[in-house]
Amino acid sequence: MSDTRGPGSLPGARPRSTGEKVLLGVVAVLLAALLVPCVLMAHAGISVGVAVVRGVPVDEPELADPWAIATTAVLCASLVLAGVLSARRDRRRRRQVERWAAERGWCTDVARTVLVGRWEAPPFGRGGGVATDALERDDERGRIRSFTYSGLRRRHVVMVERAMRGPGLVLTPERGAQRLARRLGGQDVTVEWEDFNARWRIQAGQARFAHAVLHPQVMERLSRPDTDGLSVLVEGADVAVHVPGRTDLGRIESLAQVALDLAELLPAFVVDDHPPLPDGLTRREVQLLNSGRWSEEAL
């Protein structure tokens, strides 16, 4: 099969279809239509401000005042320049991610909509989010996905799916905020290894599920240096690790290794006791069934 990508395209990078290009054009036209009245309103406000400074009655602002026109022009130019620089930065970032993926066998053709709205645990279950820098590759131990989650906070997430539907389990590094939350009555699970309790705050929808997952081999894996600063989420079919900030290309492989190790260490009886949802369910039915993963106290 011939390669239909244009010159300079990277393997794993999906070119924009005609439909996408048309959609982008329509969006651009709509944005322009919205910007014109916004600029006129801003100019009217600036004219009032200039009138106040000059001592002219504010009910008779001079829209053709040179200072008002110049201020509006500078403001608009600054916004346009900021938008252009942001777009160039995003394009440069996208090319960087695509180049990294092509060199290491990762694919950038990932359905990003399925990466958001799938977890209830914080910080993912608090408001809407957007997935960017999405990558995936198949490993002999499972499919790995890496992406930047941007919601109330930005997180670099690497996840592996398992054929299960487990309740929620969250592990976060035990720091000042977590210690304070615990003292204020935050619902926590503890294990018999005190060093592990001192390092991690454990929250779970079901304590029995947490104890089943956190067996000695898992706790040993989470005590290694490569887990410093990361958080762990086991919810639904997913085993995910995440760290603050945007996707760090230099950490993807190491985070993927941690996620794969944790997914592989899930006991077989845990997977068997929490079978996946049947096929053919609607999105609303899935959301209703998943709503029982967490109690308000656990979050």
XYZ file of C-alpha atoms in Angstrom:
299
model
C 0.000 0.000 0.000
C 1.421 3.369 -0.979
C 2.047 6.068 1.597
C -0.425 8.893 1.033
C 1.163 11.267 3.499
C 2.602 14.430 2.092
C 6.324 15.228 1.993
C 7.772 15.939 5.403
C 5.058 13.965 7.219
C 6.171 11.733 10.039
C 5.233 8.058 10.414
C 2.400 7.688 12.909
C 1.152 11.213 12.213
C -2.322 11.336 10.695
C -2.785 14.042 8.019
C -5.880 16.210 8.204
C -8.773 14.992 6.098
C -10.767 17.243 3.760
C -13.611 17.248 6.264
C -11.313 18.436 9.031
C -9.936 21.197 6.839
C -13.456 22.372 5.991
C -14.400 22.284 9.669
C -11.350 24.347 10.561
C -12.299 26.886 7.886
C -15.851 27.159 9.229
C -14.518 27.617 12.761
C -12.183 30.363 11.540
C -15.068 32.207 9.844
C -17.233 31.942 12.966
C -14.412 33.223 15.146
C -13.899 36.182 12.842
C -17.641 36.930 12.960
C -17.506 36.893 16.750
C -14.360 38.981 16.964
C -15.733 41.965 14.992
C -18.458 42.898 17.522
C -16.032 42.214 20.370
C -13.527 44.648 18.880
C -16.249 47.283 18.397
C -17.378 46.868 22.005
C -13.811 47.098 23.241
C -13.249 50.229 21.173
C -16.391 51.801 22.632
C -15.134 51.055 26.141
C -11.712 52.458 25.363
C -13.322 55.578 23.916
C -15.212 56.106 27.171
C -11.975 55.694 29.111
C -10.200 58.233 26.912
C -13.140 60.617 27.340
C -12.867 60.324 31.125
C -9.144 61.038 31.040
C -9.695 64.071 28.825
C -12.617 65.384 30.878
C -15.131 64.904 28.061
C -18.673 63.844 29.122
C -18.806 60.048 29.048
C -22.217 60.106 27.384
C -20.598 61.724 24.369
C -17.417 59.698 23.750
C -15.633 60.394 20.493
C -15.277 57.041 18.736
C -13.016 58.614 16.120
C -10.605 59.923 18.758
C -7.054 59.141 17.553
C -5.943 57.999 21.024
C -8.894 55.615 21.318
C -8.245 54.235 17.840
C -4.530 53.799 18.573
C -5.210 52.071 21.905
C -7.711 49.709 20.300
C -5.273 48.951 17.489
C -2.443 48.202 19.941
C -4.726 45.968 22.017
C -5.950 44.055 18.971
C -2.433 43.704 17.598
C -1.222 42.372 20.949
C -4.001 39.790 21.067
C -3.361 38.718 17.485
C 0.363 38.462 18.160
C -0.275 36.394 21.293
C -2.550 34.083 19.308
C -0.018 33.679 16.513
C 2.798 32.929 18.956
C 0.607 30.437 20.810
C -0.352 28.686 17.570
C 3.281 28.523 16.458
C 4.270 27.128 19.854
C 1.541 24.486 19.622
C 2.606 23.511 16.100
C 6.225 23.269 17.182
C 5.197 21.138 20.143
C 3.071 18.892 17.931
C 5.959 18.348 15.516
C 8.253 17.578 18.435
C 5.842 14.976 19.803
C 5.321 13.429 16.345
C 9.064 13.229 15.743
C 9.642 11.617 19.141
C 6.841 9.113 18.481
C 8.112 8.205 15.006
C 11.611 7.525 16.317
C 10.363 5.223 19.103
C 7.456 3.360 17.550
C 4.589 5.268 19.160
C 1.448 6.272 17.264
C -0.095 9.742 17.397
C -3.384 8.736 15.739
C -5.270 8.396 19.025
C -8.954 9.075 19.714
C -8.495 11.723 22.393
C -12.167 11.967 23.342
C -12.054 8.533 25.005
C -9.223 9.696 27.266
C -11.320 12.204 29.213
C -14.412 11.672 31.328
C -13.482 8.065 32.112
C -12.467 8.578 35.764
C -14.259 9.991 38.774
C -11.226 10.250 41.041
C -9.627 13.664 41.529
C -8.165 15.518 39.770
C -9.840 13.936 36.733
C -13.405 13.786 38.015
C -13.679 17.467 38.883
C -14.965 19.310 35.851
C -14.308 18.764 32.170
C -10.883 18.163 30.739
C -8.991 18.053 27.466
C -6.460 15.465 26.294
C -3.468 16.578 24.214
C -0.091 15.100 23.233
C -1.881 11.738 22.926
C 0.317 8.760 22.061
C -0.042 4.990 22.167
C 1.881 1.844 21.383
C 1.317 -1.867 21.799
C 3.547 -3.776 24.172
C 3.575 -7.522 24.673
C 2.027 -6.800 28.079
C -0.682 -4.452 26.860
C -1.545 -1.238 25.039
C 0.022 1.869 26.564
C -1.387 5.365 26.200
C 0.288 8.608 27.184
C -1.350 12.037 27.136
C -1.565 15.421 28.805
C -4.754 15.923 30.777
C -5.684 19.597 31.118
C -8.513 20.325 33.531
C -8.382 22.151 36.820
C -4.821 20.899 36.898
C -2.499 19.679 34.177
C -1.220 16.108 34.484
C 0.955 13.842 32.372
C -0.849 10.484 32.358
C 0.377 7.071 31.206
C -2.150 4.249 31.371
C -2.670 0.578 30.584
C -6.043 -1.152 30.234
C -7.019 -4.486 31.728
C -10.094 -6.630 31.044
C -11.813 -5.649 34.270
C -14.079 -3.052 35.864
C -12.694 -2.336 39.275
C -13.806 0.161 41.900
C -11.566 3.147 42.502
C -8.128 3.137 44.107
C -5.897 6.215 44.319
C -2.396 6.518 45.712
C -0.848 9.961 46.097
C 2.528 10.881 47.589
C 2.170 11.610 51.302
C 2.952 15.309 51.538
C 1.775 18.303 53.530
C -1.609 18.638 51.794
C -2.317 14.907 52.095
C -1.326 14.835 55.776
C -3.632 17.790 56.442
C -6.498 16.099 54.580
C -6.006 12.968 56.665
C -6.106 14.932 59.903
C -9.298 16.629 58.757
C -10.992 13.284 58.319
C -10.067 12.305 54.769
C -11.037 8.687 54.160
C -7.856 6.606 54.013
C -6.899 2.964 53.817
C -3.806 1.699 55.597
C -1.706 -1.401 55.073
C 0.470 -3.361 57.455
C 3.718 -1.846 56.111
C 4.173 1.392 58.039
C 6.873 2.711 55.687
C 4.394 2.404 52.832
C 1.702 4.208 54.825
C 4.197 6.989 55.533
C 5.014 7.379 51.844
C 1.561 7.040 50.264
C -1.935 8.265 50.997
C -4.353 5.508 49.965
C -7.970 6.270 49.022
C -10.374 3.635 47.787
C -14.021 3.154 46.958
C -13.793 -0.267 48.625
C -11.155 -1.059 51.240
C -11.189 -4.749 50.318
C -10.293 -3.926 46.716
C -7.399 -1.730 47.900
C -5.998 -4.474 50.131
C -6.320 -7.035 47.331
C -4.412 -4.824 44.868
C -1.751 -3.655 47.334
C -0.070 -6.990 47.979
C 3.645 -7.110 48.922
C 4.977 -7.204 45.337
C 2.960 -4.114 44.356
C 4.086 -2.238 47.467
C 7.686 -3.175 46.738
C 7.328 -1.908 43.159
C 5.888 1.378 44.427
C 8.814 1.805 46.804
C 11.448 2.022 44.054
C 13.068 5.367 43.145
C 11.342 5.603 39.743
C 7.985 6.116 41.485
C 9.036 9.270 43.327
C 6.534 12.089 42.804
C 3.990 10.136 40.793
C 0.388 9.251 41.655
C -1.400 5.992 40.867
C -4.986 5.416 39.793
C -6.742 2.075 39.370
C -10.305 2.638 38.200
C -12.548 0.766 35.825
C -10.330 -1.021 33.330
C -7.405 1.349 33.752
C -4.142 1.289 35.624
C -2.685 4.789 35.322
C 0.253 6.709 36.701
C 0.438 10.479 36.457
C 2.683 13.375 37.405
C 2.150 17.145 37.466
C 2.611 19.175 34.294
C 2.516 18.630 30.566
C 3.754 15.473 28.859
C 7.460 15.045 29.504
C 8.792 13.114 26.516
C 11.835 12.087 28.527
C 9.652 10.344 31.139
C 7.129 8.533 28.952
C 9.038 5.265 28.747
C 9.835 5.137 32.464
C 6.236 5.939 33.410
C 5.022 3.324 30.923
C 7.270 0.763 32.601
C 5.742 1.529 35.998
C 2.178 1.318 34.621
C 2.910 -1.980 32.862
C 4.510 -3.455 35.957
C 1.565 -2.479 38.156
C -0.975 -3.814 35.657
C 0.929 -7.082 35.385
C 1.044 -7.416 39.183
C -2.739 -7.217 39.537
C -3.791 -10.549 41.056
C -5.744 -12.789 38.696
C -8.563 -13.150 41.219
C -8.986 -9.344 41.324
C -9.450 -9.241 37.545
C -11.787 -12.258 37.644
C -13.868 -10.798 40.485
C -14.416 -7.522 38.599
C -15.383 -8.464 35.028
C -15.666 -5.744 32.379
C -18.953 -4.243 31.333
C -20.886 -6.104 28.621
C -20.800 -4.779 25.089
C -23.630 -2.731 23.631
C -24.277 -0.433 26.584
C -25.066 3.210 25.930
C -22.834 5.968 27.266
C -25.488 6.895 29.854
C -25.779 3.274 31.035
C -22.020 3.061 31.432
C -21.951 6.289 33.444
C -24.715 5.026 35.746
C -22.937 1.738 36.335
C -19.644 3.496 36.986
C -21.147 5.971 39.435
C -20.771 3.472 42.272
C -16.985 3.290 42.135
C -16.541 5.989 44.755
C -18.399 7.234 47.780
C -18.361 10.922 48.677
C -16.363 10.079 51.809
C -13.686 8.267 49.841
C -13.068 11.303 47.614
